[in-house]
Amino acid sequence: MALKLYEIDSPNLLLERNYPNTCFSLDTGIYESITHLDASFGKGFYKEIFFDGIHIGYGHANLFKRMRFRFESDFETVEMHFALKGSSYASGEMMPSGVSFDAHQHNIIYGNSICGKMEWGDQEFQLCEINLSPEFFKKFLPEDSKFFDEFRNAIDRGRSGLLMNLNRQITHEMYEIIDGITRCERKGIFKKIYLEAKIMELLLLQLEQLQVDDRAAVSLKKTDIDKIYAVREFLLQNIDGNSTLINLAHAVGTNEFTLKKGFKELFGTTVFGFWHDAKMEHAKKLILEADRTIGEVSDLVGYKNQRHFSDAFKRKFGIPPSKLKRNF
C-alpha cells in the first residue's frame, strides 16, 4: 500500500509513503508517525495515526507558492475529509469532474487506486483526513436509504467519488471533535478507545448533515463565511478577552447584522453564547488538569470578579467551580 507524489510535469518523486497491509486491518496495535516539511515552497508537518482499520492524518503548512503535483495510490479507502484552512483541487480518470475544497468544508470520499493531479493554493493550509476501510465504513451506513444506498453501491462497484456533490460547512461541534482527536495525549488501548469513539461521533455528525437536502445548505457568501470563521478563531484564541459585537465585526471587515445572522446559521448559537461556553469549558479544563486556584482560573478566562465567574460556572455545569476542584 503506497501513496506517491510527483512533480507535475516530471518523473521526480516528491514524497512516497508506504503503509503496512495492517493499516486497514482489525485488532492491530496503534502506530504514529510525523513527516516534517521544510522546503523552498513551504514549511509544515503531517501527523499520522493508524489502528484497527482506521488511518488519521492531520497536516498544517504555510505554502509560499501555488503547488501542483501528480499523485498515485494503490489502495481502497473511504475518507472523511475536513478542509480546515486553505483550498485544494484534485482530478483524475476516476473523477473527471474533479474534487475541490475551500476552507471550513467537509465531505466523504471513496477512492479506489486513484491517480491524478492536485493543486494547493499559496496560503496557510490545514486539513484532517480520516481513512476507513470500506467494509468498516459500510457497517455504519444507514439501511433503507436511497441516498446512502447509491454511495454503498458505488463502493461495491469500485467507483471512486463523493458521497455528496456539494460540500458542507464544518460545524463548531465537528471542530471540537477534530481538536480532541488531533490533541489526544492518551496512550495504548485508552487512546484507541478514545479516538474510535470520537471518530464515530464525527462520522455521525457528517452523515446527519450530508443527508439533508441541498436546499438546506448554508446561504452565506464564501467571503462572509471566511470572516465568521475568523471571528470564531479569534474568540478561541482570546479566551481571557472581552469585546463588543461591533468591534468583532469591524475587525474582520463585516457588519453586526451579518456576523449575528451568519454565526447563528453556521454554529447554531450567538457570538457571545459561543464565547461564554468556550470560556467555561476552558475553565473546567484548567480546574481539572492544572494546579490553579479558582481566582487564577477566573482571571485566565476574562472574569475580573471571581463571584461572577463562579455564578456563570454554576449555571453552565450545575456545580460551583470550588466543588469541582474539591471533588477532583
XYZ file of N, CA and C in Angstrom, residues 101-236:
408
model
N -12.108 21.648 -2.555
C -12.482 22.015 -1.199
C -12.012 23.431 -0.916
N -12.889 24.229 -0.301
C -12.490 25.512 0.259
C -12.371 25.346 1.771
N -11.818 26.344 2.431
C -11.662 26.288 3.880
C -13.003 26.056 4.567
N -12.980 25.268 5.642
C -14.134 25.011 6.508
C -15.189 24.110 5.851
N -14.767 23.292 4.883
C -15.712 22.389 4.220
C -15.349 20.931 4.489
N -16.353 20.069 4.398
C -16.110 18.635 4.589
C -16.963 17.824 3.626
N -16.568 16.575 3.432
C -17.320 15.627 2.629
C -16.741 14.247 2.909
N -17.341 13.216 2.314
C -16.826 11.854 2.422
C -16.498 11.375 1.013
N -15.290 10.839 0.839
C -14.782 10.444 -0.474
C -14.490 8.949 -0.471
N -14.893 8.259 -1.546
C -14.464 6.876 -1.749
C -13.416 6.871 -2.853
N -12.257 6.306 -2.568
C -11.187 6.234 -3.555
C -10.694 4.812 -3.734
N -10.534 4.407 -4.987
C -10.067 3.060 -5.292
C -8.893 3.160 -6.262
N -7.659 3.097 -5.736
C -6.435 3.201 -6.538
C -6.481 4.440 -7.436
N -6.626 5.600 -6.817
C -6.773 6.853 -7.556
C -5.414 7.387 -7.997
N -5.370 7.879 -9.233
C -4.209 8.599 -9.757
C -4.718 9.886 -10.398
N -3.950 10.950 -10.280
C -4.419 12.194 -10.867
C -3.511 13.356 -10.542
N -4.087 14.562 -10.582
C -3.360 15.794 -10.298
C -4.026 16.541 -9.156
N -3.212 17.265 -8.398
C -3.733 18.030 -7.262
C -3.094 19.401 -7.250
N -3.856 20.376 -6.734
C -3.367 21.748 -6.650
C -3.736 22.339 -5.301
N -2.768 22.976 -4.646
C -2.986 23.695 -3.399
C -2.643 25.164 -3.604
N -3.414 26.045 -2.995
C -3.172 27.471 -3.112
C -1.988 27.926 -2.270
N -1.455 29.114 -2.579
C -0.331 29.666 -1.809
C -0.875 30.371 -0.569
N -0.969 29.641 0.521
C -1.648 30.133 1.705
C -1.367 29.205 2.889
N -1.942 29.538 4.025
C -1.915 28.615 5.154
C -2.867 27.475 4.837
N -2.399 26.255 5.035
C -3.157 25.067 4.634
C -3.232 24.108 5.809
N -4.445 23.686 6.136
C -4.639 22.783 7.266
C -5.768 21.812 6.940
N -5.549 20.529 7.188
C -6.588 19.548 6.907
C -6.535 18.402 7.899
N -7.651 17.725 8.004
C -7.748 16.487 8.772
C -8.462 15.477 7.889
N -7.861 14.322 7.703
C -8.479 13.274 6.896
C -8.451 11.973 7.686
N -9.581 11.317 7.718
C -9.714 10.064 8.448
C -10.120 9.002 7.445
N -9.237 8.026 7.237
C -9.473 6.970 6.263
C -9.955 5.705 6.957
N -11.019 5.152 6.407
C -11.608 3.929 6.935
C -11.609 2.870 5.840
N -11.442 1.618 6.212
C -11.595 0.562 5.224
C -13.061 0.536 4.786
N -13.339 0.269 3.504
C -14.730 0.271 3.034
C -15.646 -0.649 3.835
N -15.162 -1.817 4.202
C -16.011 -2.747 4.956
C -16.328 -2.183 6.340
N -15.345 -1.550 6.955
C -15.570 -0.924 8.259
C -16.594 0.208 8.118
N -16.425 1.052 7.100
C -17.316 2.193 6.905
C -18.750 1.753 6.634
N -18.928 0.742 5.795
C -20.292 0.349 5.393
C -21.126 -0.148 6.567
N -20.472 -0.591 7.639
C -21.218 -1.044 8.823
C -22.030 0.092 9.441
N -21.607 1.344 9.182
C -22.252 2.478 9.828
C -23.162 3.264 8.888
N -23.278 2.811 7.618
C -24.193 3.483 6.705
C -25.627 3.076 7.034
N -26.538 4.030 7.150
C -27.942 3.701 7.436
C -28.532 2.810 6.343
N -29.372 1.886 6.746
C -30.040 0.993 5.803
C -31.307 1.656 5.256
N -31.816 1.105 4.144
C -33.103 1.529 3.559
C -33.138 3.030 3.277
N -32.044 3.544 2.739
C -31.979 4.958 2.373
C -31.410 5.052 0.971
N -32.194 5.592 0.029
C -31.734 5.722 -1.349
C -30.459 6.555 -1.409
N -30.416 7.594 -0.586
C -29.263 8.498 -0.578
C -27.981 7.730 -0.257
N -27.997 6.917 0.804
C -26.806 6.182 1.199
C -26.605 4.917 0.371
N -27.699 4.340 -0.154
C -27.578 3.138 -0.979
C -26.759 3.411 -2.241
N -26.891 4.598 -2.830
C -26.139 4.931 -4.033
C -24.636 4.941 -3.751
N -24.252 5.474 -2.613
C -22.826 5.508 -2.258
C -22.334 4.102 -1.929
N -23.168 3.323 -1.238
C -22.802 1.935 -0.919
C -22.601 1.138 -2.209
N -23.477 1.331 -3.186
C -23.358 0.615 -4.461
C -22.108 1.052 -5.221
N -21.770 2.337 -5.136
C -20.554 2.814 -5.797
C -19.326 2.141 -5.196
N -19.315 1.981 -3.877
C -18.203 1.292 -3.214
C -18.142 -0.162 -3.673
N -19.295 -0.824 -3.722
C -19.323 -2.233 -4.134
C -18.836 -2.412 -5.568
N -19.058 -1.389 -6.423
C -18.611 -1.466 -7.821
C -17.192 -0.932 -8.003
N -16.612 -0.389 -6.927
C -15.256 0.141 -7.013
C -15.170 1.450 -7.756
N -16.245 2.257 -7.752
C -16.276 3.521 -8.485
C -16.011 4.683 -7.535
N -14.864 5.325 -7.687
C -14.478 6.425 -6.807
C -15.425 7.608 -6.965
N -15.600 8.366 -5.879
C -16.452 9.549 -5.948
C -16.791 10.089 -4.576
N -17.626 11.125 -4.562
C -18.051 11.788 -3.332
C -19.394 11.262 -2.857
N -19.582 11.254 -1.556
C -20.892 10.896 -1.019
C -21.932 11.915 -1.461
N -21.526 13.192 -1.516
C -22.434 14.255 -1.909
C -21.706 15.232 -2.821
N -22.362 15.700 -3.878
C -21.721 16.597 -4.826
C -21.385 17.948 -4.213
N -22.182 18.377 -3.245
C -21.988 19.678 -2.617
C -21.359 19.498 -1.247
N -20.164 20.083 -1.031
C -19.537 20.022 0.288
C -20.384 20.765 1.307
N -20.219 20.415 2.564
C -20.917 21.100 3.644
C -19.939 21.819 4.543
N -20.461 22.763 5.331
C -19.627 23.538 6.238
C -19.311 22.737 7.498
N -18.076 22.836 7.964
C -17.684 22.195 9.214
C -18.305 22.977 10.363
N -19.046 22.303 11.212
C -19.704 22.959 12.330
C -18.746 23.099 13.514
N -19.148 23.924 14.478
C -18.324 24.081 15.675
C -18.188 22.745 16.408
N -19.262 21.972 16.458
C -19.218 20.673 17.133
C -18.197 19.753 16.459
N -18.137 19.797 15.120
C -17.140 18.998 14.402
C -15.724 19.478 14.717
N -15.550 20.793 14.734
C -14.226 21.338 15.054
C -13.768 20.886 16.443
N -14.680 20.870 17.398
C -14.315 20.451 18.748
C -13.844 18.997 18.768
N -14.542 18.138 18.024
C -14.159 16.726 17.978
C -12.811 16.557 17.285
N -12.612 17.258 16.169
C -11.332 17.190 15.455
C -10.203 17.660 16.358
N -10.454 18.725 17.112
C -9.442 19.225 18.041
C -9.104 18.163 19.088
N -10.140 17.474 19.596
C -9.901 16.405 20.562
C -9.093 15.259 19.970
N -9.376 14.911 18.723
C -8.652 13.828 18.045
C -7.184 14.193 17.840
N -6.932 15.394 17.340
C -5.562 15.777 16.998
C -4.716 16.101 18.219
N -5.358 16.405 19.351
C -4.607 16.753 20.555
C -4.583 15.642 21.605
N -5.148 14.489 21.273
C -5.240 13.393 22.249
C -3.853 12.950 22.700
N -3.655 12.906 24.011
C -2.358 12.506 24.565
C -2.427 11.172 25.305
N -3.556 10.492 25.233
C -3.647 9.176 25.853
C -2.717 8.192 25.143
N -2.478 7.048 25.770
C -1.565 6.060 25.221
C -2.248 4.702 25.091
N -1.724 3.878 24.174
C -2.130 2.492 24.064
C -3.611 2.281 23.848
N -4.176 1.316 24.533
C -5.575 0.934 24.339
C -6.521 2.071 24.678
N -6.153 2.919 25.650
C -7.028 4.027 26.017
C -7.102 5.058 24.890
N -5.996 5.231 24.170
C -6.012 6.143 23.025
C -6.882 5.577 21.909
N -6.784 4.275 21.677
C -7.601 3.650 20.646
C -9.085 3.789 20.966
N -9.454 3.551 22.216
C -10.859 3.661 22.621
C -11.351 5.086 22.423
N -10.542 6.060 22.862
C -10.932 7.461 22.755
C -11.078 7.879 21.293
N -10.071 7.565 20.470
C -10.089 8.000 19.078
C -11.234 7.355 18.306
N -11.457 6.066 18.514
C -12.545 5.403 17.784
C -13.894 5.995 18.179
N -14.089 6.292 19.464
C -15.349 6.890 19.907
C -15.552 8.265 19.273
N -14.489 9.072 19.221
C -14.586 10.406 18.638
C -14.829 10.334 17.127
N -14.192 9.380 16.459
C -14.384 9.238 15.016
C -15.817 8.829 14.704
N -16.381 7.925 15.506
C -17.765 7.535 15.289
C -18.720 8.709 15.527
N -18.403 9.525 16.511
C -19.209 10.718 16.777
C -19.105 11.699 15.611
N -17.906 11.852 15.077
C -17.691 12.760 13.959
C -18.388 12.234 12.700
N -18.303 10.937 12.475
C -18.978 10.332 11.323
C -20.488 10.511 11.432
N -21.031 10.352 12.625
C -22.458 10.564 12.842
C -22.864 11.977 12.418
N -22.085 12.970 12.847
C -22.404 14.361 12.501
C -22.320 14.572 10.993
N -21.321 13.973 10.360
C -21.196 14.103 8.904
C -22.402 13.496 8.191
N -22.735 12.268 8.546
C -23.834 11.583 7.856
C -25.155 12.302 8.069
N -25.392 12.790 9.286
C -26.628 13.523 9.560
C -26.711 14.791 8.719
N -25.598 15.512 8.617
C -25.610 16.774 7.878
C -25.664 16.539 6.379
N -24.947 15.536 5.878
C -24.882 15.306 4.447
C -26.198 14.798 3.861
N -27.016 14.128 4.674
C -28.256 13.586 4.133
C -29.364 14.635 4.000
N -29.145 15.821 4.586
C -30.137 16.885 4.469
C -30.160 17.389 3.037
N -31.335 17.746 2.544
C -31.499 18.210 1.180
C -30.569 19.389 0.875
N -30.070 19.471 -0.369
C -29.156 20.537 -0.783
C -29.697 21.923 -0.477
N -30.996 22.092 -0.534
C -31.574 23.412 -0.334
C -31.402 23.906 1.085
N -31.023 22.985 1.991
C -30.813 23.384 3.385
C -29.376 23.841 3.625
N -28.565 23.892 2.576
C -27.173 24.283 2.738
C -27.064 25.748 3.163
N -25.895 26.107 3.678
C -25.662 27.464 4.161
C -25.873 28.469 3.029
N -26.558 29.571 3.326
C -26.897 30.565 2.313
C -25.888 31.711 2.237
N -24.907 31.738 3.124
C -23.954 32.837 3.177
C -22.971 32.799 2.004
N -22.454 33.966 1.648
C -21.397 34.042 0.651
C -20.091 33.516 1.256
N -19.218 33.006 0.389
C -17.961 32.442 0.869
C -17.147 33.476 1.642
N -17.121 34.719 1.151
C -16.334 35.746 1.847
C -16.859 35.987 3.254
N -18.193 35.947 3.415
C -18.778 36.130 4.745
C -18.495 34.929 5.640
N -18.532 33.727 5.061
C -18.222 32.516 5.833
C -16.808 32.593 6.385
N -15.851 32.990 5.550
C -14.461 33.104 5.987
C -14.325 34.100 7.134
N -15.059 35.221 7.054
C -14.986 36.244 8.103
C -15.572 35.735 9.411
N -16.659 34.971 9.317
C -17.299 34.458 10.534
C -16.413 33.403 11.202
N -15.772 32.561 10.402
C -14.828 31.593 10.971
C -13.627 32.305 11.583
N -13.241 33.443 10.993
C -12.134 34.221 11.560
C -12.510 34.758 12.935
N -13.776 35.172 13.108
C -14.237 35.617 14.424
C -14.216 34.458 15.406
N -14.678 33.292 14.966
C -14.657 32.112 15.838
C -13.242 31.813 16.312
N -12.286 31.860 15.385
C -10.899 31.574 15.749
C -10.364 32.627 16.712
N -10.726 33.895 16.472
C -10.287 34.962 17.363
C -10.821 34.732 18.778
N -12.086 34.352 18.900
C -12.681 34.123 20.216
C -11.952 33.006 20.955
N -11.636 31.931 20.251
C -10.957 30.796 20.886
C -9.506 31.113 21.233
